PDB file of C-alpha atoms in Angstrom:
ATOM      1  CA  MET V 280      97.451 -29.152 216.773  1.00 31.00           C
ATOM      2  CA  ARG V 281      96.282 -31.071 213.752  1.00 35.00           C
ATOM      3  CA  TRP V 282      99.394 -31.068 211.603  1.00 40.00           C
ATOM      4  CA  PHE V 283     102.095 -30.616 214.237  1.00 43.00           C
ATOM      5  CA  GLY V 284     104.246 -33.214 215.864  1.00 50.00           C
ATOM      6  CA  LEU V 285     105.862 -32.353 219.198  1.00 44.00           C
ATOM      7  CA  VAL V 286     109.489 -32.111 220.262  1.00 46.00           C
ATOM      8  CA  CYS V 287     109.587 -32.185 224.074  1.00 47.00           C
ATOM      9  CA  GLY V 288     112.630 -31.507 226.199  1.00 44.00           C
ATOM     10  CA  MET V 289     113.260 -33.327 229.458  1.00 40.00           C
ATOM     11  CA  ALA V 290     114.118 -30.190 231.420  1.00 37.00           C
ATOM     12  CA  LEU V 291     112.196 -29.767 234.624  1.00 30.00           C
ATOM     13  CA  SER V 292     112.226 -25.961 234.659  1.00 33.00           C
ATOM     14  CA  PHE V 293     109.026 -24.020 234.206  1.00 30.00           C
ATOM     15  CA  ALA V 294     110.368 -22.592 230.932  1.00 30.00           C
ATOM     16  CA  ALA V 295     110.725 -25.996 229.320  1.00 31.00           C
ATOM     17  CA  GLN V 296     107.935 -26.511 226.818  1.00 47.00           C
ATOM     18  CA  CYS V 297     106.974 -28.771 223.954  1.00 55.00           C
ATOM     19  CA  ALA V 298     107.793 -27.075 220.655  1.00 63.00           C
ATOM     20  CA  PRO V 299     105.612 -27.459 217.549  1.00 87.00           C
ATOM     21  CA  LEU V 300     107.256 -29.427 214.762  1.00 93.00           C
ATOM     22  CA  LEU V 301     106.050 -29.290 211.172  1.00 97.00           C
ATOM     23  CA  LYS V 302     105.795 -32.608 209.371  1.00 96.00           C
ATOM     24  CA  VAL V 303     108.176 -32.649 206.407  1.00 98.00           C
ATOM     25  CA  GLU V 304     109.341 -35.359 204.021  1.00 98.00           C
ATOM     26  CA  GLN V 305     112.654 -35.594 202.195  1.00 98.00           C
ATOM     27  CA  VAL V 306     111.479 -35.806 198.574  1.00 98.00           C
ATOM     28  CA  ALA V 307     114.979 -35.671 197.068  1.00 98.00           C
ATOM     29  CA  PRO V 308     118.438 -35.542 198.663  1.00 98.00           C
ATOM     30  CA  GLY V 309     118.487 -32.419 200.831  1.00 98.00           C
ATOM     31  CA  ILE V 310     114.995 -31.224 199.806  1.00 98.00           C
ATOM     32  CA  TYR V 311     112.330 -31.294 202.497  1.00 98.00           C
ATOM     33  CA  LEU V 312     108.680 -30.617 201.755  1.00 98.00           C
ATOM     34  CA  HIS V 313     105.497 -30.135 203.746  1.00 98.00           C
ATOM     35  CA  VAL V 314     102.493 -30.879 201.526  1.00 97.00           C
ATOM     36  CA  SER V 315      99.298 -29.197 202.657  1.00 96.00           C
ATOM     37  CA  GLU V 316      95.745 -30.363 202.181  1.00 94.00           C
ATOM     38  CA  HIS V 317      93.398 -28.248 200.053  1.00 96.00           C
ATOM     39  CA  HIS V 318      91.401 -25.877 202.206  1.00 96.00           C
ATOM     40  CA  TRP V 319      89.823 -22.451 202.070  1.00 94.00           C
ATOM     41  CA  PRO V 320      91.880 -20.390 204.567  1.00 95.00           C
ATOM     42  CA  ASP V 321      89.858 -20.005 207.750  1.00 94.00           C
ATOM     43  CA  ARG V 322      89.956 -19.873 211.545  1.00 96.00           C
ATOM     44  CA  GLU V 323      90.350 -23.643 211.828  1.00 96.00           C
ATOM     45  CA  ASN V 324      93.390 -24.062 209.584  1.00 95.00           C
ATOM     46  CA  HIS V 325      94.792 -20.560 210.322  1.00 95.00           C
ATOM     47  CA  GLY V 326      95.773 -20.086 206.679  1.00 96.00           C
ATOM     48  CA  GLU V 327      98.257 -22.969 206.764  1.00 96.00           C
ATOM     49  CA  ILE V 328      97.271 -24.224 203.328  1.00 97.00           C
ATOM     50  CA  ALA V 329     100.368 -24.059 201.093  1.00 98.00           C
ATOM     51  CA  ASN V 330     103.267 -26.368 200.334  1.00 98.00           C
ATOM     52  CA  ILE V 331     106.383 -25.074 202.094  1.00 98.00           C
ATOM     53  CA  GLY V 332     109.809 -26.471 202.941  1.00 98.00           C
ATOM     54  CA  PHE V 333     113.562 -26.087 202.775  1.00 98.00           C
ATOM     55  CA  ILE V 334     116.738 -27.100 200.943  1.00 98.00           C
ATOM     56  CA  VAL V 335     119.949 -28.083 202.746  1.00 98.00           C
ATOM     57  CA  GLY V 336     123.417 -27.398 201.354  1.00 98.00           C
ATOM     58  CA  ASP V 337     126.864 -28.118 202.798  1.00 98.00           C
ATOM     59  CA  ARG V 338     127.044 -24.615 204.307  1.00 98.00           C
ATOM     60  CA  CYS V 339     123.497 -23.553 205.090  1.00 98.00           C
ATOM     61  CA  VAL V 340     119.749 -23.894 204.499  1.00 98.00           C
ATOM     62  CA  ALA V 341     117.308 -22.049 202.243  1.00 98.00           C
ATOM     63  CA  VAL V 342     113.685 -21.871 203.368  1.00 98.00           C
ATOM     64  CA  ILE V 343     111.154 -21.872 200.530  1.00 98.00           C
ATOM     65  CA  ASP V 344     108.109 -19.994 201.855  1.00 98.00           C
ATOM     66  CA  SER V 345     107.670 -19.714 205.598  1.00 98.00           C
ATOM     67  CA  GLY V 346     104.008 -20.651 206.059  1.00 97.00           C
ATOM     68  CA  GLY V 347     100.556 -19.233 206.611  1.00 97.00           C
ATOM     69  CA  SER V 348     100.880 -18.253 210.271  1.00 97.00           C
ATOM     70  CA  PRO V 349     103.584 -17.279 212.768  1.00 96.00           C
ATOM     71  CA  GLN V 350     103.043 -20.629 214.499  1.00 96.00           C
ATOM     72  CA  GLN V 351     103.637 -22.551 211.287  1.00 97.00           C
ATOM     73  CA  GLY V 352     106.829 -20.586 210.735  1.00 97.00           C
ATOM     74  CA  ILE V 353     108.043 -21.627 214.188  1.00 96.00           C
ATOM     75  CA  ALA V 354     107.102 -25.244 213.472  1.00 97.00           C
ATOM     76  CA  LEU V 355     109.036 -25.129 210.184  1.00 98.00           C
ATOM     77  CA  ARG V 356     112.050 -23.628 211.959  1.00 97.00           C
ATOM     78  CA  ASN V 357     111.926 -26.436 214.510  1.00 96.00           C
ATOM     79  CA  ALA V 358     111.721 -29.056 211.766  1.00 97.00           C
ATOM     80  CA  ILE V 359     114.860 -27.584 210.213  1.00 98.00           C
ATOM     81  CA  LYS V 360     116.692 -27.668 213.541  1.00 97.00           C
ATOM     82  CA  GLN V 361     115.753 -31.305 214.024  1.00 96.00           C
ATOM     83  CA  THR V 362     116.916 -32.160 210.487  1.00 97.00           C
ATOM     84  CA  THR V 363     120.265 -30.365 210.352  1.00 98.00           C
ATOM     85  CA  ALA V 364     122.682 -28.347 212.471  1.00 98.00           C
ATOM     86  CA  LYS V 365     123.385 -26.049 209.520  1.00 98.00           C
ATOM     87  CA  PRO V 366     122.025 -22.510 209.879  1.00 98.00           C
ATOM     88  CA  VAL V 367     119.328 -20.908 207.772  1.00 98.00           C
ATOM     89  CA  CYS V 368     120.927 -18.357 205.444  1.00 98.00           C
ATOM     90  CA  TYR V 369     118.039 -17.516 203.092  1.00 98.00           C
ATOM     91  CA  VAL V 370     114.265 -17.271 203.315  1.00 98.00           C
ATOM     92  CA  ILE V 371     112.853 -17.240 199.796  1.00 98.00           C
ATOM     93  CA  ASN V 372     109.299 -15.924 199.471  1.00 98.00           C
ATOM     94  CA  THR V 373     107.853 -17.061 196.155  1.00 98.00           C
ATOM     95  CA  HIS V 374     105.132 -14.367 196.144  1.00 98.00           C
ATOM     96  CA  VAL V 375     103.075 -12.076 198.345  1.00 98.00           C
ATOM     97  CA  HIS V 376     100.125 -14.232 199.433  1.00 98.00           C
ATOM     98  CA  PRO V 377      99.775 -14.687 203.213  1.00 97.00           C
ATOM     99  CA  ASP V 378      99.911 -18.491 203.165  1.00 97.00           C
ATOM    100  CA  HIS V 379     103.508 -18.170 201.957  1.00 98.00           C
ATOM    101  CA  ILE V 380     104.859 -15.283 204.067  1.00 98.00           C
ATOM    102  CA  TYR V 381     103.202 -15.146 207.490  1.00 97.00           C
ATOM    103  CA  GLY V 382     105.866 -17.390 209.035  1.00 97.00           C
ATOM    104  CA  ASN V 383     108.706 -15.049 208.089  1.00 98.00           C
ATOM    105  CA  ARG V 384     109.263 -13.624 211.564  1.00 97.00           C
ATOM    106  CA  ALA V 385     110.378 -17.006 212.890  1.00 97.00           C
ATOM    107  CA  PHE V 386     113.506 -16.671 210.756  1.00 98.00           C
ATOM    108  CA  LYS V 387     114.317 -13.001 211.398  1.00 97.00           C
ATOM    109  CA  GLU V 388     117.778 -13.213 212.958  1.00 96.00           C
ATOM    110  CA  PRO V 389     121.363 -12.214 212.155  1.00 97.00           C
ATOM    111  CA  GLY V 390     122.800 -13.959 209.112  1.00 96.00           C
ATOM    112  CA  VAL V 391     119.450 -14.643 207.439  1.00 98.00           C
ATOM    113  CA  GLN V 392     118.649 -12.828 204.200  1.00 98.00           C
ATOM    114  CA  PHE V 393     115.129 -12.640 202.798  1.00 98.00           C
ATOM    115  CA  VAL V 394     114.824 -13.068 199.031  1.00 98.00           C
ATOM    116  CA  GLY V 395     112.012 -12.272 196.624  1.00 98.00           C
ATOM    117  CA  HIS V 396     110.875 -10.944 193.271  1.00 98.00           C
ATOM    118  CA  HIS V 397     111.796  -7.314 192.633  1.00 98.00           C
ATOM    119  CA  LYS V 398     108.088  -6.440 192.825  1.00 98.00           C
ATOM    120  CA  LEU V 399     107.489  -8.293 196.092  1.00 98.00           C
ATOM    121  CA  ALA V 400     108.324  -5.402 198.425  1.00 98.00           C
ATOM    122  CA  ARG V 401     105.902  -3.143 196.586  1.00 98.00           C
ATOM    123  CA  ALA V 402     103.181  -5.786 196.753  1.00 98.00           C
ATOM    124  CA  MET V 403     103.774  -6.276 200.478  1.00 98.00           C
ATOM    125  CA  ALA V 404     103.516  -2.528 201.060  1.00 97.00           C
ATOM    126  CA  ALA V 405     100.337  -2.212 198.993  1.00 97.00           C
ATOM    127  CA  ARG V 406      98.547  -5.208 200.533  1.00 96.00           C
ATOM    128  CA  GLY V 407     100.027  -5.395 203.990  1.00 94.00           C
ATOM    129  CA  ASP V 408      97.495  -3.247 205.844  1.00 95.00           C
ATOM    130  CA  HIS V 409      94.576  -5.112 204.282  1.00 95.00           C
ATOM    131  CA  TYR V 410      96.076  -8.511 205.041  1.00 95.00           C
ATOM    132  CA  LEU V 411      96.840  -7.581 208.643  1.00 94.00           C
ATOM    133  CA  SER V 412      93.432  -6.052 209.279  1.00 94.00           C
ATOM    134  CA  ARG V 413      91.660  -9.297 208.342  1.00 93.00           C
ATOM    135  CA  ALA V 414      94.017 -11.882 209.843  1.00 94.00           C
ATOM    136  CA  ALA V 415      92.474 -12.081 213.323  1.00 95.00           C
ATOM    137  CA  GLU V 416      88.912 -12.225 212.005  1.00 95.00           C
ATOM    138  CA  LEU V 417      89.447 -14.618 209.121  1.00 94.00           C
ATOM    139  CA  LEU V 418      92.355 -16.775 210.299  1.00 96.00           C
ATOM    140  CA  ASP V 419      92.341 -16.398 214.094  1.00 95.00           C
ATOM    141  CA  ILE V 420      96.013 -15.429 214.120  1.00 96.00           C
ATOM    142  CA  HIS V 421      97.781 -12.380 215.518  1.00 94.00           C
ATOM    143  CA  VAL V 422     100.131 -10.661 213.116  1.00 94.00           C
ATOM    144  CA  ASN V 423     101.530  -7.174 212.651  1.00 94.00           C
ATOM    145  CA  ARG V 424     103.977  -5.395 210.390  1.00 93.00           C
ATOM    146  CA  ASP V 425     106.868  -7.392 211.885  1.00 93.00           C
ATOM    147  CA  ASN V 426     105.434 -10.520 210.273  1.00 94.00           C
ATOM    148  CA  ILE V 427     105.607  -9.075 206.740  1.00 95.00           C
ATOM    149  CA  ILE V 428     109.308  -8.884 205.947  1.00 97.00           C
ATOM    150  CA  PRO V 429     110.308  -7.489 202.529  1.00 97.00           C
ATOM    151  CA  PRO V 430     113.239  -9.013 200.653  1.00 98.00           C
ATOM    152  CA  ASP V 431     116.827  -7.999 201.342  1.00 98.00           C
ATOM    153  CA  LEU V 432     117.777  -9.487 197.970  1.00 98.00           C
ATOM    154  CA  GLN V 433     115.524  -8.670 195.024  1.00 98.00           C
ATOM    155  CA  VAL V 434     115.522 -10.842 191.902  1.00 98.00           C
ATOM    156  CA  LYS V 435     114.977  -8.854 188.713  1.00 98.00           C
ATOM    157  CA  GLN V 436     115.645 -11.616 186.206  1.00 98.00           C
ATOM    158  CA  THR V 437     117.665 -14.483 187.673  1.00 98.00           C
ATOM    159  CA  MET V 438     119.868 -14.914 190.721  1.00 98.00           C
ATOM    160  CA  ALA V 439     122.113 -17.763 191.854  1.00 98.00           C
ATOM    161  CA  LEU V 440     122.381 -18.632 195.558  1.00 98.00           C
ATOM    162  CA  ASN V 441     125.012 -21.081 196.762  1.00 98.00           C
ATOM    163  CA  LEU V 442     124.228 -23.086 199.890  1.00 98.00           C
ATOM    164  CA  GLY V 443     127.602 -24.821 199.830  1.00 98.00           C
ATOM    165  CA  ASN V 444     128.158 -27.204 196.915  1.00 97.00           C
ATOM    166  CA  ARG V 445     124.504 -26.621 196.065  1.00 98.00           C
ATOM    167  CA  GLU V 446     123.428 -23.833 193.739  1.00 98.00           C
ATOM    168  CA  LEU V 447     119.883 -22.595 193.482  1.00 98.00           C
ATOM    169  CA  LEU V 448     118.782 -20.627 190.436  1.00 98.00           C
ATOM    170  CA  LEU V 449     115.981 -18.167 191.188  1.00 98.00           C
ATOM    171  CA  THR V 450     113.858 -16.774 188.354  1.00 98.00           C
ATOM    172  CA  ALA V 451     111.603 -13.726 188.542  1.00 98.00           C
ATOM    173  CA  HIS V 452     108.642 -14.364 186.260  1.00 98.00           C
ATOM    174  CA  SER V 453     106.476 -11.915 184.378  1.00 98.00           C
ATOM    175  CA  SER V 454     102.982 -11.317 185.765  1.00 98.00           C
ATOM    176  CA  ALA V 455     101.189 -14.670 186.038  1.00 98.00           C
ATOM    177  CA  HIS V 456      99.633 -16.053 189.240  1.00 98.00           C
ATOM    178  CA  THR V 457     100.659 -12.688 190.726  1.00 98.00           C
ATOM    179  CA  ASP V 458     102.948  -9.952 189.432  1.00 98.00           C
ATOM    180  CA  ASN V 459     105.709 -11.123 191.819  1.00 98.00           C
ATOM    181  CA  ASP V 460     106.130 -14.874 191.209  1.00 98.00           C
ATOM    182  CA  LEU V 461     109.512 -16.455 191.854  1.00 98.00           C
ATOM    183  CA  SER V 462     110.604 -20.020 191.062  1.00 98.00           C
ATOM    184  CA  VAL V 463     113.568 -21.911 192.506  1.00 98.00           C
ATOM    185  CA  TYR V 464     115.573 -24.508 190.571  1.00 98.00           C
ATOM    186  CA  ASP V 465     117.886 -26.894 192.406  1.00 98.00           C
ATOM    187  CA  LYS V 466     120.563 -28.086 190.006  1.00 95.00           C
ATOM    188  CA  THR V 467     121.754 -30.865 192.292  1.00 97.00           C
ATOM    189  CA  THR V 468     118.506 -32.839 192.089  1.00 98.00           C
ATOM    190  CA  ASP V 469     116.945 -31.319 188.936  1.00 98.00           C
ATOM    191  CA  THR V 470     114.033 -30.060 191.038  1.00 98.00           C
ATOM    192  CA  LEU V 471     111.962 -27.007 190.131  1.00 98.00           C
ATOM    193  CA  TRP V 472     110.086 -25.396 193.035  1.00 98.00           C
ATOM    194  CA  LEU V 473     107.300 -23.627 191.139  1.00 98.00           C
ATOM    195  CA  ALA V 474     105.144 -22.636 194.105  1.00 98.00           C
ATOM    196  CA  ASP V 475     101.846 -21.100 192.985  1.00 98.00           C
ATOM    197  CA  LEU V 476     102.757 -21.006 189.332  1.00 98.00           C
ATOM    198  CA  LEU V 477     101.448 -24.580 189.504  1.00 98.00           C
ATOM    199  CA  PHE V 478      98.225 -25.830 191.117  1.00 98.00           C
ATOM    200  CA  LEU V 479      97.109 -29.470 191.163  1.00 98.00           C
ATOM    201  CA  GLU V 480      93.613 -30.521 192.263  1.00 97.00           C
ATOM    202  CA  HIS V 481      93.149 -27.074 193.873  1.00 98.00           C
ATOM    203  CA  ILE V 482      91.714 -24.697 191.256  1.00 98.00           C
ATOM    204  CA  PRO V 483      94.309 -22.193 189.957  1.00 98.00           C
ATOM    205  CA  VAL V 484      93.894 -18.710 191.425  1.00 98.00           C
ATOM    206  CA  ILE V 485      94.445 -15.713 189.142  1.00 98.00           C
ATOM    207  CA  ASP V 486      95.806 -12.645 190.924  1.00 98.00           C
ATOM    208  CA  GLY V 487      97.992 -11.349 188.128  1.00 98.00           C
ATOM    209  CA  SER V 488      97.615 -11.949 184.385  1.00 98.00           C
ATOM    210  CA  ILE V 489      95.920 -14.921 182.764  1.00 98.00           C
ATOM    211  CA  LYS V 490      97.708 -14.273 179.466  1.00 98.00           C
ATOM    212  CA  GLY V 491     100.999 -13.870 181.269  1.00 98.00           C
ATOM    213  CA  TRP V 492     100.466 -17.101 183.186  1.00 98.00           C
ATOM    214  CA  LEU V 493      99.819 -19.051 179.998  1.00 98.00           C
ATOM    215  CA  ALA V 494     102.930 -17.516 178.442  1.00 98.00           C
ATOM    216  CA  GLU V 495     105.047 -18.601 181.415  1.00 98.00           C
ATOM    217  CA  LEU V 496     103.628 -22.130 181.265  1.00 98.00           C
ATOM    218  CA  GLU V 497     104.464 -22.359 177.573  1.00 98.00           C
ATOM    219  CA  LYS V 498     108.080 -21.541 178.383  1.00 97.00           C
ATOM    220  CA  LEU V 499     108.267 -23.939 181.311  1.00 98.00           C
ATOM    221  CA  GLU V 500     106.684 -26.911 179.544  1.00 96.00           C
ATOM    222  CA  LYS V 501     109.525 -26.948 177.007  1.00 96.00           C
ATOM    223  CA  ASN V 502     111.918 -28.038 179.750  1.00 96.00           C
ATOM    224  CA  ASN V 503     112.213 -31.395 181.473  1.00 95.00           C
ATOM    225  CA  TYR V 504     112.552 -31.655 185.251  1.00 98.00           C
ATOM    226  CA  LYS V 505     112.928 -34.731 187.431  1.00 98.00           C
ATOM    227  CA  LEU V 506     110.728 -33.212 190.133  1.00 98.00           C
ATOM    228  CA  VAL V 507     108.431 -30.175 190.265  1.00 98.00           C
ATOM    229  CA  ILE V 508     106.981 -28.817 193.501  1.00 98.00           C
ATOM    230  CA  PRO V 509     103.653 -26.976 193.203  1.00 98.00           C
ATOM    231  CA  GLY V 510     102.339 -24.421 195.651  1.00 98.00           C
ATOM    232  CA  HIS V 511      99.229 -26.546 196.116  1.00 98.00           C
ATOM    233  CA  GLY V 512      99.065 -30.234 195.295  1.00 97.00           C
ATOM    234  CA  ARG V 513     101.160 -33.377 195.154  1.00 97.00           C
ATOM    235  CA  LEU V 514     104.823 -33.678 194.244  1.00 98.00           C
ATOM    236  CA  VAL V 515     105.116 -33.859 190.447  1.00 98.00           C
ATOM    237  CA  LYS V 516     107.171 -36.583 188.804  1.00 98.00           C
ATOM    238  CA  ASP V 517     105.523 -36.400 185.384  1.00 98.00           C
ATOM    239  CA  TRP V 518     106.316 -32.905 184.150  1.00 98.00           C
ATOM    240  CA  PRO V 519     104.983 -31.381 181.922  1.00 97.00           C
ATOM    241  CA  ALA V 520     101.969 -33.718 181.796  1.00 98.00           C
ATOM    242  CA  ALA V 521     100.901 -32.774 185.326  1.00 98.00           C
ATOM    243  CA  MET V 522     100.648 -29.127 184.288  1.00 98.00           C
ATOM    244  CA  LEU V 523      98.236 -29.709 181.398  1.00 98.00           C
ATOM    245  CA  PRO V 524      94.964 -29.559 183.409  1.00 98.00           C
ATOM    246  CA  GLN V 525      95.902 -26.114 184.724  1.00 98.00           C
ATOM    247  CA  LYS V 526      96.874 -24.934 181.252  1.00 98.00           C
ATOM    248  CA  ALA V 527      93.594 -26.272 179.846  1.00 98.00           C
ATOM    249  CA  TYR V 528      91.532 -24.464 182.506  1.00 98.00           C
ATOM    250  CA  LEU V 529      93.236 -21.119 181.899  1.00 98.00           C
ATOM    251  CA  SER V 530      93.006 -21.555 178.125  1.00 98.00           C
ATOM    252  CA  GLU V 531      89.290 -22.330 178.349  1.00 98.00           C
ATOM    253  CA  LEU V 532      88.702 -19.140 180.314  1.00 98.00           C
ATOM    254  CA  VAL V 533      90.546 -17.087 177.706  1.00 98.00           C
ATOM    255  CA  THR V 534      88.629 -18.627 174.808  1.00 98.00           C
ATOM    256  CA  GLU V 535      85.209 -18.287 176.404  1.00 98.00           C
ATOM    257  CA  ILE V 536      85.749 -14.768 177.739  1.00 98.00           C
ATOM    258  CA  ARG V 537      87.044 -13.522 174.394  1.00 98.00           C
ATOM    259  CA  ALA V 538      83.936 -14.926 172.737  1.00 97.00           C
ATOM    260  CA  MET V 539      81.679 -13.166 175.244  1.00 96.00           C
ATOM    261  CA  VAL V 540      83.514  -9.857 174.851  1.00 96.00           C
ATOM    262  CA  LYS V 541      83.174 -10.135 171.074  1.00 95.00           C
ATOM    263  CA  GLN V 542      79.440 -10.709 171.489  1.00 95.00           C
ATOM    264  CA  GLY V 543      79.112  -7.655 173.703  1.00 95.00           C
ATOM    265  CA  ASN V 544      78.256  -9.593 176.857  1.00 96.00           C
ATOM    266  CA  THR V 545      78.834  -8.106 180.282  1.00 96.00           C
ATOM    267  CA  LEU V 546      81.090  -9.121 183.149  1.00 97.00           C
ATOM    268  CA  GLU V 547      78.043 -10.258 185.097  1.00 97.00           C
ATOM    269  CA  GLN V 548      77.040 -12.574 182.257  1.00 97.00           C
ATOM    270  CA  ALA V 549      80.567 -13.946 182.012  1.00 97.00           C
ATOM    271  CA  VAL V 550      80.715 -14.715 185.737  1.00 97.00           C
ATOM    272  CA  GLU V 551      77.516 -16.754 185.455  1.00 97.00           C
ATOM    273  CA  GLN V 552      78.429 -18.634 182.273  1.00 97.00           C
ATOM    274  CA  VAL V 553      82.180 -18.965 181.686  1.00 97.00           C
ATOM    275  CA  GLY V 554      84.125 -22.092 182.602  1.00 97.00           C
ATOM    276  CA  LEU V 555      81.324 -24.034 184.238  1.00 96.00           C
ATOM    277  CA  ALA V 556      82.358 -27.255 182.505  1.00 95.00           C
ATOM    278  CA  ALA V 557      85.483 -27.289 184.681  1.00 96.00           C
ATOM    279  CA  LYS V 558      83.567 -27.433 187.962  1.00 96.00           C
ATOM    280  CA  LYS V 559      83.925 -31.174 188.506  1.00 95.00           C
ATOM    281  CA  ARG V 560      87.658 -31.109 187.783  1.00 97.00           C
ATOM    282  CA  TRP V 561      88.776 -28.775 190.573  1.00 98.00           C
ATOM    283  CA  GLN V 562      88.555 -28.555 194.341  1.00 98.00           C
ATOM    284  CA  LEU V 563      87.508 -25.155 195.782  1.00 98.00           C
ATOM    285  CA  PHE V 564      85.850 -24.262 192.485  1.00 98.00           C
ATOM    286  CA  GLU V 565      83.005 -22.370 194.150  1.00 97.00           C
ATOM    287  CA  GLN V 566      85.393 -20.314 196.264  1.00 97.00           C
ATOM    288  CA  PHE V 567      87.711 -19.121 193.483  1.00 98.00           C
ATOM    289  CA  HIS V 568      86.258 -19.590 190.002  1.00 98.00           C
ATOM    290  CA  ARG V 569      84.064 -16.485 189.835  1.00 98.00           C
ATOM    291  CA  LYS V 570      86.936 -14.314 190.997  1.00 98.00           C
ATOM    292  CA  ASN V 571      89.117 -15.872 188.295  1.00 98.00           C
ATOM    293  CA  VAL V 572      86.545 -14.973 185.645  1.00 98.00           C
ATOM    294  CA  THR V 573      86.285 -11.427 186.982  1.00 98.00           C
ATOM    295  CA  THR V 574      90.058 -10.925 186.950  1.00 98.00           C
ATOM    296  CA  ALA V 575      90.482 -12.452 183.502  1.00 98.00           C
ATOM    297  CA  PHE V 576      87.548 -10.503 182.039  1.00 98.00           C
ATOM    298  CA  ALA V 577      89.049  -7.202 183.222  1.00 97.00           C
ATOM    299  CA  GLU V 578      92.280  -8.068 181.408  1.00 97.00           C
ATOM    300  CA  LEU V 579      90.816  -9.458 178.213  1.00 97.00           C
ATOM    301  CA  GLU V 580      88.103  -6.848 177.785  1.00 95.00           C
ATOM    302  CA  TRP V 581      90.680  -4.233 176.834  1.00 89.00           C
ATOM    303  CA  GLU V 582      93.205  -6.275 174.854  1.00 88.00           C
ATOM    304  CA  ASP V 583      94.012  -5.179 171.313  1.00 71.00           C
TER     305      ASP V 583
END
């Protein structure tokens, strides 16, 4: 297992096994992060491509995204158990994409509440069958409906969760990366867990609203944070400067697509021409850029 360590018991019984352990780093007091490499999700990496982790309070632990496969969820659970004896009380899913939710089942037990955007359950219901039907073929993992767990607590605007002398402020954002993005702010360490509202090195992926995403970034860049955790990319210690490449890419798409719409050009022409100057600046450009143009064109074509 490429990214797993192993925790092995000394028991001699047949049932004793080595348990997978996800590599995490304490990036601030009580905040533990697994930073993933940038990959297209496939059968080799099993969709384990996102930054995930957990936050420890005096009373309990909040998981922030459970991983891209059931096995990664188990490995994250084991990393928590090795780090602290405190129980998991919340699993916060920042949005619907499989690389952030497929580990949920590892945490399904009494006392654990799942938390998400108020539109997350609807998105899970709408996409679940499609996601599940492709998982074995594309990711070489076995999942079913039990792996897609909708939130028990739904965040409509903001919600505070107390882990014991540690308060997390959850914010439900307007449509941006998706229409169900949730961020998590830890007041204790001045850390904002932005998940896929922020991409570094990995090209941003539009699955919601490009105009909405830019509007959310404009709000967020007015604030200062000691640390910001992206869904894909390195830990950010230079906010908001680290966000500017993503904002520039999205802004360039808007400007160029609006110009093409005004000139009467087609979607096909836009896909072949828009945003090509950004190719050298982003990893996975070929895999995601054309889809970004298609999604943005559909939105901007009909704006007033």
